[in-house]
Coordinates of C-alpha atoms and ligand atoms in Angstrom, one line a residue:
M608 CA 101.9 19.0 -198.0
R609 CA 105.6 19.2 -198.5
T610 CA 105.8 15.4 -199.4
S611 CA 103.0 15.6 -201.9
L612 CA 104.7 18.5 -203.5
L613 CA 107.9 16.8 -203.8
I614 CA 106.1 13.7 -205.3
L615 CA 104.4 15.8 -207.9
L616 CA 107.7 17.5 -208.7
T617 CA 109.3 14.1 -209.4
L618 CA 106.7 13.6 -212.0
I619 CA 107.3 16.8 -213.8
P620 CA 110.3 15.6 -215.9
A621 CA 108.2 12.9 -217.6
F622 CA 106.0 15.6 -219.1
M623 CA 108.8 17.9 -220.2
H624 CA 110.5 17.9 -223.5
A625 CA 113.2 20.1 -225.2
N626 CA 111.0 22.6 -226.8
D627 CA 113.0 25.7 -227.2
T628 CA 110.7 28.7 -227.0
H629 CA 113.4 31.1 -228.0
S630 CA 113.8 29.7 -231.6
C631 CA 111.2 29.2 -234.4
A632 CA 113.3 26.1 -235.7
R633 CA 111.5 22.7 -235.8
P634 CA 114.3 20.5 -235.9
Q635 CA 112.2 17.3 -235.5
E636 CA 111.0 18.0 -239.1
I637 CA 114.1 19.8 -240.7
A638 CA 117.4 20.4 -239.1
V639 CA 120.5 22.2 -240.2
R640 CA 123.6 19.8 -240.2
H641 CA 126.2 22.0 -241.8
L642 CA 126.7 25.8 -242.5
S643 CA 128.8 27.3 -245.1
L644 CA 129.3 30.9 -244.5
K645 CA 130.7 33.5 -246.9
L646 CA 131.0 37.1 -245.8
S647 CA 132.7 40.2 -246.9
L648 CA 133.1 43.0 -244.4
N649 CA 132.3 46.6 -245.0
F650 CA 133.5 48.7 -242.1
E651 CA 132.3 51.9 -243.6
K652 CA 128.7 50.8 -243.8
K653 CA 129.1 48.5 -240.8
I654 CA 127.6 45.6 -242.7
A655 CA 128.6 42.0 -243.5
E656 CA 127.3 40.8 -246.9
G657 CA 127.3 37.3 -248.4
S658 CA 125.7 34.0 -248.1
A659 CA 124.8 31.1 -245.8
V660 CA 124.5 27.7 -247.2
L661 CA 122.6 25.3 -244.9
R662 CA 122.8 21.7 -245.5
L663 CA 119.7 19.8 -244.1
E664 CA 118.5 16.7 -242.7
R665 CA 114.8 16.3 -243.4
K666 CA 111.9 14.1 -242.2
P667 CA 109.8 12.9 -245.1
G668 CA 106.7 14.8 -245.6
F669 CA 107.8 18.2 -244.4
H670 CA 108.6 21.2 -246.8
D671 CA 108.5 24.2 -244.5
F672 CA 111.9 25.0 -243.3
W673 CA 112.2 27.5 -240.3
V674 CA 115.2 29.6 -239.8
D675 CA 115.8 32.3 -237.1
T676 CA 116.8 35.8 -238.3
K677 CA 116.8 39.2 -236.8
Q678 CA 118.0 42.5 -238.0
L679 CA 119.0 40.8 -241.3
D680 CA 118.4 41.8 -245.0
I681 CA 117.3 38.6 -246.9
Q682 CA 118.1 38.9 -250.7
S683 CA 117.3 35.4 -252.1
V684 CA 116.9 31.8 -251.4
V685 CA 118.2 29.2 -253.8
D686 CA 118.6 25.5 -253.5
E687 CA 121.5 23.2 -254.7
H688 CA 119.9 22.6 -258.1
G689 CA 119.8 26.5 -258.7
N690 CA 116.0 26.6 -258.1
N691 CA 114.7 29.8 -256.5
L692 CA 112.7 28.9 -253.4
K693 CA 109.7 30.6 -252.2
Y694 CA 110.2 32.1 -248.8
E695 CA 108.5 34.5 -246.3
L696 CA 109.8 36.7 -243.5
Q697 CA 107.4 36.6 -240.6
Q698 CA 106.3 39.5 -238.4
E699 CA 109.1 40.8 -236.1
K700 CA 108.5 39.5 -232.5
H701 CA 110.9 41.4 -230.2
W702 CA 113.7 39.2 -229.0
M703 CA 112.8 36.4 -231.4
G704 CA 113.3 38.5 -234.4
R705 CA 111.7 37.5 -237.8
P706 CA 111.2 33.8 -238.5
L707 CA 112.1 33.0 -242.1
K708 CA 110.0 30.2 -243.6
I709 CA 111.6 28.7 -246.6
V710 CA 109.3 26.3 -248.8
L711 CA 111.5 23.5 -249.9
N712 CA 111.2 21.3 -253.0
D713 CA 111.1 17.4 -252.7
N714 CA 114.6 17.2 -253.7
T715 CA 116.1 20.1 -251.9
Q716 CA 119.0 19.0 -249.5
S717 CA 120.6 22.5 -249.0
V718 CA 119.6 26.1 -249.4
N719 CA 121.8 29.0 -250.2
I720 CA 120.5 32.3 -248.5
A721 CA 122.0 35.7 -249.8
Y722 CA 121.8 38.1 -247.1
S723 CA 123.5 41.1 -245.4
T724 CA 123.4 42.2 -241.9
T725 CA 122.4 45.6 -240.8
P726 CA 124.1 48.3 -238.7
E727 CA 121.5 47.3 -236.1
S728 CA 122.5 43.6 -236.1
A729 CA 123.0 43.2 -232.2
A730 CA 125.7 40.5 -232.3
L731 CA 128.1 42.6 -234.1
Q732 CA 130.0 45.5 -232.7
W733 CA 131.9 47.7 -235.2
L734 CA 134.5 49.6 -233.3
S735 CA 136.1 52.9 -234.5
P736 CA 140.0 53.0 -234.3
E737 CA 139.5 55.2 -231.1
Q738 CA 137.8 52.4 -229.4
T739 CA 140.8 50.1 -229.9
E740 CA 144.2 49.9 -228.0
G741 CA 146.3 50.9 -231.2
K742 CA 143.9 53.7 -232.3
K743 CA 144.7 53.1 -235.9
H744 CA 142.4 50.4 -237.2
P745 CA 138.8 49.4 -236.9
F746 CA 137.7 46.3 -235.1
L747 CA 134.8 44.0 -235.2
F748 CA 133.6 41.2 -233.0
T749 CA 130.5 39.0 -232.6
Q750 CA 128.7 37.7 -229.5
G751 CA 126.2 35.0 -230.1
Q752 CA 125.2 33.8 -226.8
A753 CA 122.3 33.7 -225.9
I754 CA 120.2 34.4 -229.0
L755 CA 122.0 37.0 -231.0
S756 CA 123.6 34.6 -233.6
R757 CA 120.4 35.1 -235.7
T758 CA 121.4 38.8 -236.0
W759 CA 124.6 38.0 -238.2
M760 CA 123.5 34.8 -239.8
P761 CA 120.3 33.1 -240.8
I762 CA 120.3 29.9 -238.8
Q763 CA 118.5 27.6 -236.5
D764 CA 119.5 29.4 -233.4
S765 CA 118.8 27.0 -230.7
P766 CA 121.4 25.4 -228.4
G767 CA 119.7 22.0 -228.9
I768 CA 120.6 22.2 -232.7
R769 CA 124.2 21.1 -233.6
F770 CA 125.9 21.6 -236.9
T771 CA 129.5 21.6 -238.4
W772 CA 130.5 24.7 -240.3
D773 CA 133.0 26.4 -242.6
A774 CA 133.5 30.0 -243.5
A775 CA 135.2 32.2 -246.0
I776 CA 135.6 35.7 -244.7
S777 CA 137.0 38.7 -246.7
V778 CA 138.4 41.6 -244.7
P779 CA 140.3 44.8 -245.4
Q780 CA 143.9 43.6 -246.2
D781 CA 145.5 45.2 -243.0
L782 CA 143.2 43.2 -240.7
M783 CA 143.3 39.7 -239.5
A784 CA 140.0 37.5 -239.0
V785 CA 139.8 34.8 -236.4
M786 CA 136.9 32.6 -235.6
S787 CA 135.8 29.9 -233.2
G788 CA 137.3 27.2 -235.4
N789 CA 140.9 26.5 -236.9
N790 CA 142.7 30.0 -236.9
P791 CA 145.5 31.5 -238.9
Q792 CA 148.5 32.8 -236.8
E793 CA 149.5 35.5 -239.3
K794 CA 147.8 38.0 -241.6
S795 CA 147.0 36.9 -245.1
A796 CA 148.3 38.9 -248.0
D797 CA 144.9 39.5 -249.5
G798 CA 142.4 39.8 -246.5
E799 CA 141.0 36.4 -247.3
Y800 CA 140.5 33.8 -244.6
V801 CA 139.0 30.4 -244.5
F802 CA 137.8 28.5 -241.4
R803 CA 136.2 25.3 -240.5
M804 CA 134.7 23.5 -237.5
N805 CA 134.4 19.8 -237.9
Q806 CA 132.7 19.1 -234.6
P807 CA 129.0 19.9 -234.2
V808 CA 128.2 23.0 -232.3
P809 CA 125.1 25.0 -231.7
A810 CA 124.8 28.5 -233.3
Y811 CA 125.6 30.6 -230.2
L812 CA 129.2 29.1 -230.4
V813 CA 130.0 30.4 -233.8
A814 CA 132.1 33.7 -233.5
L815 CA 134.2 36.0 -235.4
A816 CA 136.6 38.8 -234.4
V817 CA 138.5 41.0 -237.0
G818 CA 141.2 43.5 -236.3
D819 CA 144.8 44.6 -236.3
L820 CA 145.7 41.3 -234.5
A821 CA 148.9 39.4 -233.7
F822 CA 149.5 36.1 -232.2
E823 CA 151.9 34.8 -229.6
K824 CA 152.5 31.2 -228.9
L825 CA 152.2 30.0 -225.2
S826 CA 152.6 26.4 -225.6
D827 CA 152.3 23.9 -228.5
R828 CA 148.5 23.9 -228.2
T829 CA 147.7 27.4 -226.6
G830 CA 148.5 31.0 -227.6
V831 CA 147.0 34.4 -227.4
Y832 CA 145.6 36.8 -230.0
A833 CA 145.5 40.6 -229.2
E834 CA 146.4 43.9 -230.9
P835 CA 150.2 44.3 -231.1
S836 CA 150.6 46.9 -228.6
M837 CA 148.7 44.7 -226.0
L838 CA 150.3 41.2 -226.9
T839 CA 153.2 41.0 -224.6
R840 CA 151.2 42.0 -221.6
A841 CA 148.4 39.5 -222.6
A842 CA 150.9 36.7 -223.0
S843 CA 152.5 37.3 -219.8
E844 CA 149.2 37.4 -217.9
L845 CA 148.1 34.1 -219.5
E846 CA 151.2 32.3 -219.0
D847 CA 149.7 29.5 -217.0
M848 CA 147.2 28.6 -219.5
E849 CA 148.9 25.3 -220.5
K850 CA 148.9 24.3 -216.9
M851 CA 145.2 24.9 -216.6
L852 CA 144.7 22.7 -219.6
V853 CA 146.8 19.9 -218.1
A854 CA 144.9 20.2 -214.9
A855 CA 141.5 20.2 -216.5
E856 CA 142.3 17.1 -218.5
A857 CA 143.6 15.4 -215.3
L858 CA 140.3 16.0 -213.7
Y859 CA 137.7 15.3 -216.5
G860 CA 139.1 13.9 -219.5
T861 CA 140.9 14.8 -222.7
Y862 CA 140.4 18.2 -224.3
Q863 CA 138.4 17.5 -227.4
W864 CA 138.9 20.7 -229.6
G865 CA 142.6 20.7 -230.7
R866 CA 144.0 24.0 -229.9
Y867 CA 143.1 26.3 -227.2
D868 CA 143.8 30.1 -227.7
V869 CA 142.5 33.4 -226.3
I870 CA 141.8 36.5 -227.8
V871 CA 142.0 39.7 -225.8
L872 CA 139.3 42.1 -227.3
P873 CA 138.9 45.9 -226.9
P874 CA 137.4 47.0 -223.5
S875 CA 133.8 47.4 -224.9
F876 CA 133.4 43.6 -225.0
P877 CA 130.3 43.2 -222.9
F878 CA 131.4 40.1 -220.9
G879 CA 134.4 39.0 -219.0
G880 CA 134.8 36.0 -221.3
M881 CA 133.0 34.0 -223.9
E882 CA 133.7 30.3 -224.4
N883 CA 133.8 30.3 -228.1
P884 CA 135.3 26.9 -229.2
R885 CA 139.1 26.8 -229.7
L886 CA 139.1 30.6 -229.1
T887 CA 138.0 32.1 -225.9
F888 CA 136.9 35.7 -226.3
A889 CA 138.1 37.8 -223.4
T890 CA 137.8 41.3 -221.9
P891 CA 141.1 43.2 -221.6
T892 CA 140.0 44.0 -217.9
I893 CA 141.5 40.6 -216.9
I894 CA 144.9 41.9 -217.6
A895 CA 146.0 43.1 -214.0
G896 CA 149.8 42.6 -214.5
D897 CA 150.0 39.9 -211.8
R898 CA 147.8 37.1 -213.2
S899 CA 145.4 37.6 -210.3
L900 CA 142.2 37.6 -212.6
T901 CA 142.9 34.4 -214.6
S902 CA 140.2 32.2 -212.9
L903 CA 138.2 33.7 -215.7
I904 CA 140.3 31.9 -218.2
A905 CA 140.0 28.7 -216.2
H906 CA 136.2 29.3 -216.4
E907 CA 136.1 29.7 -220.2
L908 CA 138.4 26.9 -220.6
A909 CA 136.2 24.6 -218.4
H910 CA 133.3 25.4 -220.7
S911 CA 135.2 23.3 -223.3
W912 CA 133.6 20.4 -221.4
S913 CA 130.5 21.9 -219.7
G914 CA 128.8 23.9 -222.4
N915 CA 130.6 23.2 -225.5
L916 CA 130.9 19.4 -225.2
V917 CA 127.8 18.9 -223.2
T918 CA 125.4 21.8 -223.9
N919 CA 122.1 23.1 -222.2
V920 CA 119.4 22.0 -224.6
T921 CA 117.5 25.2 -224.0
W922 CA 118.2 28.4 -222.0
N923 CA 115.9 27.2 -219.2
D924 CA 118.7 24.7 -218.5
F925 CA 121.4 27.4 -218.5
W926 CA 122.7 26.2 -215.1
L927 CA 123.9 23.0 -216.6
N928 CA 126.4 25.2 -218.6
E929 CA 127.4 27.7 -215.9
G930 CA 127.1 25.7 -212.6
F931 CA 129.2 23.0 -213.9
T932 CA 131.5 25.5 -215.2
V933 CA 131.9 27.4 -212.0
Y934 CA 132.6 24.0 -210.2
F935 CA 135.1 22.9 -212.8
E936 CA 136.8 26.4 -212.9
R937 CA 137.3 26.4 -209.1
R938 CA 138.7 22.8 -209.3
I939 CA 141.3 24.0 -211.8
M940 CA 142.2 26.9 -209.6
E941 CA 142.5 24.6 -206.7
S942 CA 144.9 22.3 -208.5
L943 CA 147.1 25.1 -209.6
Y944 CA 147.2 27.4 -206.7
G945 CA 145.7 25.3 -203.7
K946 CA 142.6 25.0 -201.8
D947 CA 142.9 28.4 -200.0
Y948 CA 142.7 30.1 -203.3
A949 CA 139.7 28.3 -204.5
D950 CA 138.1 28.8 -201.1
M951 CA 138.4 32.7 -201.7
L952 CA 136.6 32.4 -205.1
A953 CA 133.9 30.3 -203.4
V954 CA 133.2 32.8 -200.8
L955 CA 133.2 35.8 -203.1
G956 CA 130.8 33.7 -205.4
F957 CA 128.6 33.0 -202.3
Q958 CA 128.4 36.8 -201.6
D959 CA 127.4 37.3 -205.2
L960 CA 124.6 34.8 -204.7
Q961 CA 123.3 36.3 -201.6
E962 CA 123.0 39.6 -203.2
T963 CA 121.1 38.1 -206.2
L964 CA 118.8 36.3 -203.9
E965 CA 118.0 39.4 -202.1
E966 CA 117.6 41.4 -205.3
L967 CA 115.2 38.8 -206.8
G968 CA 113.6 37.7 -203.5
A969 CA 114.3 34.2 -202.2
Q970 CA 110.8 33.1 -203.5
S971 CA 111.2 34.4 -206.9
D972 CA 111.0 31.8 -209.8
D973 CA 114.1 33.2 -211.4
T974 CA 116.0 31.7 -208.3
K975 CA 115.2 28.1 -209.5
L976 CA 118.0 26.4 -211.4
K977 CA 115.5 25.2 -213.9
L978 CA 114.1 28.5 -215.5
A979 CA 110.9 29.2 -217.2
L980 CA 111.9 31.8 -219.7
E981 CA 109.0 31.4 -222.1
G982 CA 107.7 34.8 -223.2
R983 CA 110.9 36.5 -222.2
D984 CA 114.2 37.3 -223.7
A985 CA 116.7 34.6 -222.6
D986 CA 119.1 37.1 -221.5
D987 CA 116.5 38.1 -218.8
G988 CA 116.9 35.0 -216.6
M989 CA 120.8 34.8 -216.7
N990 CA 122.2 35.8 -213.5
D991 CA 124.3 34.5 -210.6
I992 CA 121.7 31.7 -209.8
A993 CA 122.8 29.5 -212.6
Y994 CA 126.5 30.1 -211.6
E995 CA 126.5 30.1 -207.9
K996 CA 123.5 28.1 -206.9
G997 CA 124.5 25.6 -209.5
Y998 CA 128.0 25.4 -208.1
L999 CA 126.5 25.0 -204.5
F1000 CA 124.2 22.2 -205.7
L1001 CA 127.2 20.4 -207.2
T1002 CA 129.4 21.0 -204.3
S1003 CA 126.7 19.6 -202.0
I1004 CA 126.7 16.4 -204.1
E1005 CA 130.4 16.2 -203.8
K1006 CA 130.2 16.5 -200.1
K1007 CA 127.6 13.8 -199.8
V1008 CA 129.3 11.1 -202.0
G1009 CA 132.9 12.2 -201.6
R1010 CA 135.1 13.7 -204.1
T1011 CA 136.5 10.4 -205.8
A1012 CA 133.0 9.2 -206.6
F1013 CA 131.9 12.7 -207.7
D1014 CA 134.8 13.1 -210.0
A1015 CA 134.2 9.7 -211.6
F1016 CA 130.5 10.8 -212.1
V1017 CA 131.5 14.1 -213.6
K1018 CA 134.1 12.5 -216.0
G1019 CA 131.5 9.9 -217.0
Y1020 CA 128.9 12.7 -217.6
F1021 CA 131.1 14.5 -220.1
K1022 CA 131.9 11.1 -221.8
E1023 CA 128.3 10.1 -222.0
F1024 CA 126.9 13.3 -223.4
A1025 CA 129.9 14.6 -225.4
F1026 CA 128.8 16.6 -228.4
S1027 CA 125.1 16.6 -227.4
S1028 CA 122.6 19.0 -225.9
I1029 CA 120.8 17.8 -222.8
S1030 CA 118.1 19.0 -220.4
T1031 CA 118.3 19.2 -216.6
E1032 CA 115.9 16.1 -216.5
D1033 CA 118.6 14.2 -218.6
F1034 CA 121.0 15.2 -216.1
V1035 CA 118.9 14.0 -213.2
K1036 CA 118.3 10.7 -214.8
Y1037 CA 122.0 10.2 -215.3
L1038 CA 122.6 11.3 -211.8
N1039 CA 120.1 8.8 -210.3
R1040 CA 121.5 6.0 -212.6
R1041 CA 125.2 6.7 -211.9
L1042 CA 125.6 7.8 -208.3
K1043 CA 125.1 5.0 -205.9
L1044 CA 124.0 6.6 -202.6
S1045 CA 124.5 5.2 -199.2
E1046 CA 121.4 4.5 -197.0
G1047 CA 119.9 7.8 -195.8
V1048 CA 121.7 10.0 -198.1
D1049 CA 119.3 12.4 -200.2
L1050 CA 120.8 14.7 -202.8
L1051 CA 117.6 16.8 -202.7
A1052 CA 118.0 17.3 -206.5
N1053 CA 114.3 18.2 -206.9
E1054 CA 114.4 20.8 -204.2
W1055 CA 117.8 22.4 -205.6
I1056 CA 116.2 22.4 -209.1
Y1057 CA 112.7 23.0 -208.9
L1058 CA 112.3 25.2 -205.9
P1059 CA 113.4 28.8 -205.3
G1060 CA 116.1 29.9 -202.8
I1061 CA 118.6 27.6 -201.3
P1062 CA 117.6 24.3 -199.3
A1063 CA 117.8 24.8 -195.5
G1064 CA 120.9 23.8 -193.7
I1065 CA 123.5 24.5 -196.5
E1066 CA 126.6 25.8 -195.1
A1067 CA 128.3 28.9 -196.5
P1068 CA 131.7 28.3 -198.0
V1069 CA 134.5 29.7 -195.6
S1070 CA 138.0 31.1 -196.4
L1071 CA 140.7 31.2 -193.7
R1072 CA 142.5 33.9 -195.4
F1073 CA 139.3 36.1 -195.5
M1074 CA 138.9 35.7 -191.7
Q1075 CA 142.3 37.5 -191.5
V1076 CA 141.1 40.2 -193.8
D1077 CA 138.0 40.6 -191.7
A1078 CA 140.1 41.2 -188.7
V1079 CA 142.3 43.6 -190.3
L1080 CA 139.3 45.7 -191.6
K1081 CA 137.8 45.7 -188.1
S1082 CA 141.0 46.9 -186.7
W1083 CA 140.8 49.9 -189.1
T1084 CA 137.2 50.8 -188.9
S1085 CA 137.3 50.7 -185.1
G1086 CA 140.0 53.3 -185.2
E1087 CA 142.4 51.1 -183.5
I1088 CA 145.1 51.0 -186.4
P1089 CA 145.5 53.6 -189.1
A1090 CA 145.7 52.3 -192.8
T1091 CA 149.4 52.7 -192.8
G1092 CA 149.8 50.3 -190.0
L1093 CA 147.6 47.5 -191.5
V1094 CA 149.3 44.3 -192.4
V1095 CA 148.4 43.7 -195.9
N1096 CA 151.4 42.4 -197.4
G1097 CA 151.0 39.2 -199.5
W1098 CA 147.3 40.1 -200.1
T1099 CA 146.1 38.8 -203.5
T1100 CA 143.3 40.7 -205.5
H1101 CA 140.8 38.3 -203.7
E1102 CA 141.8 39.6 -200.4
W1103 CA 141.4 43.2 -201.4
L1104 CA 138.0 42.4 -202.7
Q1105 CA 137.0 41.0 -199.4
F1106 CA 138.2 44.1 -197.7
I1107 CA 136.6 46.6 -200.2
R1108 CA 133.4 44.8 -200.4
H1109 CA 132.9 45.1 -196.6
L1110 CA 133.7 48.7 -196.3
P1111 CA 130.7 50.4 -194.5
A1112 CA 128.8 53.0 -196.5
S1113 CA 129.2 55.6 -193.8
L1114 CA 132.8 56.4 -194.0
T1115 CA 134.1 60.1 -193.7
D1116 CA 135.9 61.8 -196.5
A1117 CA 139.1 61.6 -194.4
Q1118 CA 138.7 57.9 -194.0
M1119 CA 138.3 57.4 -197.7
K1120 CA 141.2 59.6 -198.5
E1121 CA 143.4 57.7 -196.0
L1122 CA 142.6 54.4 -197.6
D1123 CA 143.1 55.7 -201.1
A1124 CA 146.3 57.5 -200.2
T1125 CA 147.8 54.3 -198.5
F1126 CA 146.6 51.7 -201.0
G1127 CA 146.1 53.7 -204.3
L1128 CA 142.7 52.2 -204.9
T1129 CA 141.2 54.9 -207.2
K1130 CA 144.2 54.5 -209.5
S1131 CA 144.4 50.6 -209.3
G1132 CA 145.4 49.0 -212.4
N1133 CA 143.3 46.0 -211.5
S1134 CA 139.7 46.4 -212.9
E1135 CA 137.9 44.2 -210.1
I1136 CA 139.6 46.2 -207.4
Q1137 CA 138.7 49.5 -209.0
F1138 CA 135.2 48.3 -209.6
A1139 CA 134.7 47.2 -206.0
W1140 CA 136.2 50.4 -204.8
F1141 CA 133.9 52.6 -207.0
M1142 CA 130.9 50.6 -205.4
A1143 CA 132.1 51.9 -202.2
V1144 CA 132.9 55.3 -203.5
I1145 CA 129.4 56.1 -204.6
P1146 CA 127.5 55.6 -201.3
N1147 CA 130.4 57.2 -199.4
H1148 CA 130.5 60.4 -201.6
Y1149 CA 134.0 60.3 -202.1
V1150 CA 134.2 63.2 -204.5
T1151 CA 137.9 62.7 -205.4
A1152 CA 137.2 59.6 -207.2
D1153 CA 134.5 61.0 -209.5
A1154 CA 136.6 61.7 -212.5
S1155 CA 138.2 58.2 -212.5
L1156 CA 134.8 56.6 -212.0
E1157 CA 133.6 58.5 -215.1
A1158 CA 136.6 57.6 -217.1
F1159 CA 136.0 53.9 -216.2
L1160 CA 132.5 54.0 -217.4
R1161 CA 133.5 55.7 -220.6
R1162 CA 136.3 53.2 -221.3
V1163 CA 134.9 49.8 -220.0
G1164 CA 131.8 48.1 -221.6
R1165 CA 131.6 45.0 -219.5
R1166 CA 128.2 44.7 -218.2
K1167 CA 129.0 43.2 -214.9
F1168 CA 130.8 46.4 -214.1
V1169 CA 128.9 49.1 -215.7
L1170 CA 125.4 48.0 -214.8
P1171 CA 126.0 48.0 -211.0
L1172 CA 127.9 51.2 -211.2
Y1173 CA 125.2 53.1 -213.1
T1174 CA 122.6 51.6 -210.8
A1175 CA 124.2 52.9 -207.7
M1176 CA 124.8 56.3 -209.1
L1177 CA 121.2 56.6 -210.2
K1178 CA 120.3 55.8 -206.6
D1179 CA 122.4 58.5 -205.2
E1180 CA 121.0 62.0 -205.4
R1181 CA 124.6 63.6 -205.9
L1182 CA 125.4 61.4 -208.9
S1183 CA 122.3 60.4 -210.6
A1184 CA 122.2 63.5 -213.1
Q1185 CA 125.8 62.7 -213.8
A1186 CA 125.0 59.2 -214.5
R1187 CA 122.4 60.2 -217.1
A1188 CA 124.8 62.7 -218.8
I1189 CA 127.7 60.0 -218.9
Y1190 CA 125.4 57.3 -220.3
K1191 CA 123.9 59.6 -222.9
D1192 CA 127.3 60.4 -224.2
A1193 CA 129.0 56.8 -223.8
R1194 CA 126.0 54.8 -224.9
T1195 CA 126.9 54.3 -228.4
G1196 CA 130.3 53.0 -227.4
Y1197 CA 128.8 50.0 -225.7
H1198 CA 127.9 46.7 -227.3
A1199 CA 124.2 46.2 -227.9
V1200 CA 124.1 43.7 -225.1
T1201 CA 125.3 46.2 -222.5
M1202 CA 123.3 49.0 -224.1
Q1203 CA 120.0 47.0 -223.8
S1204 CA 120.5 46.4 -220.0
L1205 CA 121.3 50.0 -219.6
D1206 CA 118.5 51.3 -221.6
E1207 CA 116.2 49.2 -219.4
L1208 CA 117.9 50.6 -216.2
F1209 CA 117.6 54.2 -217.3
A1210 CA 114.0 53.8 -218.6
K1211 CA 112.8 52.4 -215.2
K1212 CA 114.1 55.3 -212.9
Ligands
BES2734 N1 129.0 32.1 -221.2 C1 129.3 33.2 -220.4 C2 128.9 34.6 -220.9 C3 127.5 34.7 -221.3 C4 126.5 34.1 -220.4 C5 127.1 35.4 -222.4 C6 125.1 34.3 -220.8 C7 125.9 35.5 -222.9 C8 124.9 35.1 -222.0 C9 130.8 33.1 -219.9 O1 131.3 31.9 -219.8 C10 130.8 33.7 -218.6 O2 130.2 33.2 -217.6 N2 131.4 34.8 -218.3 C11 131.6 35.6 -217.1 C12 132.9 35.2 -216.4 C13 133.0 34.1 -215.5 C14 134.3 34.0 -214.9 C15 131.8 34.1 -214.3 C16 131.5 37.0 -217.5 O3 131.5 37.4 -218.5 O4 131.5 37.9 -216.4
ZN2735 ZN1 130.4 30.7 -218.1

């Protein structure tokens, strides 16, 4: 039974092709090769208005050009000869949006689409001055991944379609615009900014941020953008960026994108980080003051290879982006800070994976690396499986073939597929071709990729430093040693996370108070520690922290934090009404991505 199933599974790849069900585009017929964007921003109306010129590659015989749009106002479509083209916006299909069909003339090589975004456009978050650090100027940022780029530009919004682009962006004079391309380091005199990206990228990697920004150089090719009042802290936190870049290049080859900068955004940014080429977008919640949360930067930097250079061809292959990136991120951290450090990250990641497996059920299709997201929003299947199961799979290969062979393989993989979008099946073919296995060694690739859960016999990562933490925790929970007597000097954020995550849910108020008074957890300036602590505060009914928890939920919009917190509060009788009240009030301050997940959560209960 088992054998025949595996034989069947090995046949699957032959029948698969990279059909992206999350885009209406038909790139085999007509594909975008270059985008020229011209936009002027109106912060009062919360819209961007202008045009997108799409230069096309056409197969003979096809005239219908399919473009993804959502929450856009399309005003006209003209070709390069000045001819108006017939176009038709199709019915809205929830997450897909409204496919735009443009009828091309025989001689049309490019189309100019005049359009504006709408205040509903989900990729864009328009922030009031109060939502920024400086409180004086408004702010705007975009978030394209997974399928939101179509809400701020009419485009073939599929990770399998790559194009070069340029942009002219007009903003209020006191603001600076930056993009996922070549960037200014100072404000322009007139609010006009031009950008370009000469390497082909998919639509989800085109991004824009506008605000009262300043730049600080970190090395000749790295630097940081942030609001002026945040800049010094941001620059000091990210001081090791050049070292990360050097380590990354030593591992898997030359960085291909020229500069590597980071912009630290206001706290409503819905993710920890987003790997926009040349300019990672980051949450300010990584600024801890002690550089302890910078593995996130290593992660986004690693995407410059896995994700941006070699891209998942559809969102079903998302693990190719994230699994490789988590593996690469931990290798960067290992080379900078040692194996001990990377081991802690691996163990925390494994805990996240266990939790996700429990939530989804180990037999759930969503626990397969190769996803089947047809008929669903791409965002729905994106969870820790791609990251942590993907990481474990790659680690298991490394263990079987040895690090030297595996590193050569990964380096070759980035070289072979640079600037292209590939499927899981392309990866497997390359794996089979390039990794010579010793007798009796089986990578179990089919099982890892096409079956749910984790293959039997996989060992959990271990951390020696965490074993000490566990002992310290035990000596406290058993009543043997009071909090003030615990030996915690030298603990990094990660050891604290291990400690806090394993606190029982049955502590007394006196015990919670004791920890809090000794270690200042409620008032911690470290967002990861605060988050983990609040997750313990909720089931332990530690009333003292309620106000700080509420303040955190109102300030921070990072989905990874607020979704689990609201979820836990809703499950708790004491806090569920309060969760609803806070969300009702804070909702419009969140980015659409976070809002959508929270709306679903609050509708469920
Ligand atoms: N590319 C992701 C963010 C993303 C994923 C956006 C899916 C939209 C859809 C980014 O690289 C990422 O993984 N960010 C993580 C941080 C990382 C250290 C695990 C995050 O935002 O928490
Ligand atoms: Zn990532």
